[in-house]
Tab-separated table of C-alpha atoms in Angstrom:
chain	number	residue	atom	x	y	z
A	1	MET	CA	55.836	80.241	48.535
A	2	ARG	CA	56.113	78.373	51.831
A	3	LYS	CA	57.782	74.936	51.739
A	4	GLU	CA	55.788	72.198	53.528
A	5	VAL	CA	57.859	70.220	55.991
A	6	ALA	CA	56.794	66.771	56.877
A	7	PHE	CA	56.373	66.406	60.601
A	8	PHE	CA	59.043	63.337	60.853
A	9	ASP	CA	61.535	64.965	58.532
A	10	SER	CA	62.033	67.731	61.107
A	11	VAL	CA	62.930	65.405	63.962
A	12	GLU	CA	66.362	64.796	64.427
A	13	GLY	CA	67.619	61.538	66.207
A	14	GLY	CA	69.244	58.272	65.833
A	15	THR	CA	68.229	55.084	63.976
A	16	ASP	CA	64.620	54.065	64.661
A	17	PRO	CA	64.657	51.441	67.342
A	18	ALA	CA	62.067	49.266	65.780
A	19	LEU	CA	64.109	49.026	62.614
A	20	VAL	CA	67.321	48.156	64.655
A	21	SER	CA	65.242	45.372	66.510
A	22	GLU	CA	63.886	44.083	63.246
A	23	ALA	CA	67.465	44.067	61.916
A	24	ALA	CA	68.670	42.130	64.923
A	25	ASP	CA	66.008	39.548	64.620
A	26	ARG	CA	66.611	39.111	61.050
A	27	ALA	CA	70.384	38.771	61.309
A	28	ALA	CA	70.031	36.321	64.145
A	29	ALA	CA	67.390	34.066	62.201
A	30	LEU	CA	69.588	34.052	58.994
A	31	LEU	CA	72.692	33.078	61.129
A	32	VAL	CA	71.019	30.323	63.382
A	33	ARG	CA	68.218	29.104	60.960
A	34	GLY	CA	70.010	29.665	57.733
A	35	ALA	CA	68.775	30.887	54.539
A	36	ARG	CA	66.574	27.819	54.496
A	37	ALA	CA	64.132	29.802	56.940
A	38	SER	CA	64.296	32.758	54.839
A	39	SER	CA	63.265	33.444	51.217
A	40	ASP	CA	66.192	35.909	50.791
A	41	ASP	CA	69.477	33.771	50.159
A	42	GLU	CA	71.127	36.995	48.867
A	43	VAL	CA	70.623	38.612	52.460
A	44	ALA	CA	72.091	35.568	54.248
A	45	ASP	CA	75.042	35.689	51.841
A	46	ARG	CA	75.628	39.378	52.338
A	47	LEU	CA	75.349	38.841	56.236
A	48	LEU	CA	77.808	36.046	56.268
A	49	HIS	CA	80.240	38.053	54.120
A	50	LEU	CA	79.872	40.879	56.489
A	51	ALA	CA	80.790	38.665	59.558
A	52	ASP	CA	83.877	37.343	57.591
A	53	THR	CA	85.129	40.750	56.281
A	54	GLU	CA	84.136	43.199	59.054
A	55	GLY	CA	84.005	40.761	61.995
A	56	ILE	CA	81.108	39.534	63.896
A	57	GLU	CA	81.161	42.724	66.058
A	58	ALA	CA	79.545	44.723	63.176
A	59	ILE	CA	76.599	42.426	63.364
A	60	ALA	CA	76.513	41.732	67.204
A	61	GLU	CA	76.183	45.477	67.749
A	62	VAL	CA	72.496	45.256	66.737
A	63	TRP	CA	71.722	42.367	69.004
A	64	SER	CA	72.842	44.202	72.171
A	65	GLY	CA	69.562	45.709	73.042
A	66	SER	CA	67.582	42.432	72.443
A	67	PRO	CA	65.729	40.695	75.268
A	68	PRO	CA	67.433	37.583	76.543
A	69	ASP	CA	64.319	35.431	75.617
A	70	SER	CA	64.874	36.150	71.898
A	71	LEU	CA	67.124	34.694	69.159
A	72	ALA	CA	68.865	37.946	68.865
A	73	GLY	CA	69.309	38.205	72.581
A	74	SER	CA	70.633	34.761	73.062
A	75	LEU	CA	73.215	35.553	70.160
A	76	TRP	CA	74.261	38.700	72.021
A	77	ARG	CA	74.698	36.685	75.269
A	78	LEU	CA	76.915	33.988	73.423
A	79	PHE	CA	78.945	36.935	71.868
A	80	VAL	CA	79.527	38.589	75.235
A	81	LEU	CA	80.553	35.188	76.701
A	82	ARG	CA	82.961	34.599	73.649
A	83	GLN	CA	84.368	38.055	73.895
A	84	GLY	CA	85.118	37.249	77.725
A	85	VAL	CA	86.887	34.072	76.628
A	86	HIS	CA	88.992	35.711	73.863
A	87	ALA	CA	89.868	38.593	76.262
A	88	ASP	CA	91.121	36.583	79.205
A	89	PRO	CA	91.495	32.953	78.395
A	90	VAL	CA	93.842	32.237	81.139
A	91	GLY	CA	91.604	33.870	83.703
A	92	ILE	CA	88.484	32.043	82.303
A	93	ALA	CA	90.253	28.716	82.162
A	94	ARG	CA	91.338	29.366	85.922
A	95	ASP	CA	88.001	30.175	86.918
A	96	TYR	CA	86.474	27.210	85.071
A	97	GLU	CA	88.765	24.746	86.698
A	98	ALA	CA	88.128	26.105	90.094
A	99	GLY	CA	84.429	25.820	89.339
A	100	ARG	CA	84.484	22.351	88.304
A	101	GLY	CA	85.753	21.508	91.722
A	102	ARG	CA	82.890	23.488	93.364
A	103	ALA	CA	80.012	22.737	91.148
A	104	ASP	CA	78.407	19.512	90.759
A	105	VAL	CA	78.719	19.327	86.769
A	106	ALA	CA	76.191	16.643	86.346
A	107	THR	CA	73.418	18.982	87.883
A	108	VAL	CA	74.576	22.250	86.500
A	109	VAL	CA	72.272	22.031	83.622
A	110	ALA	CA	70.021	18.992	83.042
A	111	GLY	CA	71.144	16.853	80.109
A	112	VAL	CA	74.628	18.538	80.002
A	113	ALA	CA	76.978	16.148	81.640
A	114	ASP	CA	80.313	17.836	80.607
A	115	PRO	CA	80.471	21.651	79.939
A	116	PRO	CA	82.998	22.511	77.484
A	117	GLY	CA	86.275	24.096	78.293
A	118	PRO	CA	87.329	27.611	77.000
A	119	GLU	CA	88.739	26.522	73.782
A	120	GLN	CA	85.688	24.233	73.010
A	121	LEU	CA	83.320	27.218	73.808
A	122	ARG	CA	85.213	29.458	71.642
A	123	THR	CA	84.870	27.011	68.691
A	124	MET	CA	81.299	26.212	69.387
A	125	VAL	CA	80.175	29.882	69.791
A	126	ASP	CA	82.223	30.882	66.605
A	127	GLU	CA	80.481	28.123	64.575
A	128	VAL	CA	77.191	29.478	65.676
A	129	LEU	CA	77.925	33.000	64.918
A	130	ARG	CA	79.048	31.916	61.488
A	131	GLY	CA	75.807	30.251	60.744
A	132	ILE	CA	77.080	26.730	60.978
A	133	ALA	CA	75.210	25.215	63.905
A	134	GLY	CA	71.719	25.219	62.503
A	135	SER	CA	69.692	22.407	64.168
A	136	ASP	CA	71.702	22.018	67.416
A	137	PHE	CA	71.457	25.459	68.598
A	138	ALA	CA	69.595	24.477	71.812
A	139	ASP	CA	72.639	22.227	72.752
A	140	VAL	CA	74.906	25.309	72.144
A	141	LEU	CA	72.839	27.444	74.395
A	142	LEU	CA	72.814	24.679	77.186
A	143	ARG	CA	76.251	23.968	77.033
A	144	ALA	CA	77.376	27.707	77.013
A	145	ALA	CA	74.937	28.078	80.082
A	146	ALA	CA	76.682	25.291	81.702
A	147	PHE	CA	80.079	26.815	81.049
A	148	ALA	CA	78.946	30.208	82.432
A	149	ARG	CA	77.728	28.487	85.689
A	150	VAL	CA	80.948	26.714	86.259
A	151	VAL	CA	83.028	29.866	85.608
A	152	SER	CA	80.574	31.711	88.013
A	153	ALA	CA	81.220	29.105	90.841
A	154	GLY	CA	85.012	29.253	90.246
A	155	ARG	CA	85.021	33.181	90.499
A	156	ALA	CA	82.809	32.923	93.744
A	157	GLY	CA	85.805	31.022	95.282
A	158	HIS	CA	88.130	33.991	94.557
A	159	SER	CA	87.475	36.648	97.165
A	160	GLU	CA	88.890	39.331	94.905
A	161	ARG	CA	86.396	38.319	92.226
A	162	ALA	CA	83.254	37.692	94.227
A	163	GLY	CA	80.448	40.201	93.840
A	164	ALA	CA	78.814	41.726	90.952
A	165	ASP	CA	81.018	39.786	88.470
A	166	VAL	CA	79.889	36.441	89.896
A	167	VAL	CA	76.317	37.623	89.786
A	168	ARG	CA	76.640	38.889	86.231
A	169	MET	CA	78.080	35.626	85.139
A	170	LEU	CA	75.430	33.578	86.883
A	171	ASP	CA	72.688	35.774	85.059
A	172	LEU	CA	74.271	35.080	81.855
A	173	ALA	CA	74.168	31.444	82.500
A	174	GLU	CA	70.507	31.431	83.643
A	175	GLN	CA	69.585	33.508	80.492
A	176	LEU	CA	71.312	31.233	78.232
A	177	GLU	CA	69.874	28.119	79.919
A	178	ALA	CA	66.262	29.714	79.653
A	179	ALA	CA	67.012	30.410	75.981
A	180	GLY	CA	68.149	26.811	75.341
A	181	HIS	CA	64.909	25.408	76.880
A	182	ALA	CA	62.804	27.942	74.818
A	183	GLU	CA	64.721	26.718	71.745
A	184	LEU	CA	63.963	23.027	72.525
A	185	ALA	CA	60.421	24.108	72.888
A	186	GLY	CA	60.335	25.828	69.629
A	187	ARG	CA	59.621	29.187	71.343
A	188	LEU	CA	62.902	31.068	70.609
A	189	ALA	CA	62.325	33.464	67.849
């Protein structure tokens, strides 16, 4: 007797990208919007427990492929910015200070008069990634965007750091700013 093999059972591969995307979106919504936006409090508790015990890196990995104009994508970009601050706080602080002298901070991002320094950014992003920020997520995105713009301006002044690194930081700033405005308009999902 011949055993029937289902078509998809015979295909080897990684995790279904649609499932990864769904998990990324759900994790992002639970962290930013909280369990109030979800009917599944137990999932939110498990997610926050995972972040506390395994580190936010375990959750952030699923956000990495998310588009910048999504909730998950904006969290990935905040995570990347946070990792940069943690990896080189002295260099980021130097770039930030140099950028403050080069950028007109009042016009970096409308409505953000004073971008945070590295330590304030680290605290602010950590709070979001732990699900604390909730209703002021747009402010977090806009302040992080302003911070990234100032760092980019500071890096542009260093000949050894000019180039692709400056462009990437500026792209990150623009993506965070766009996400912040989308959040203000109620379109960030």
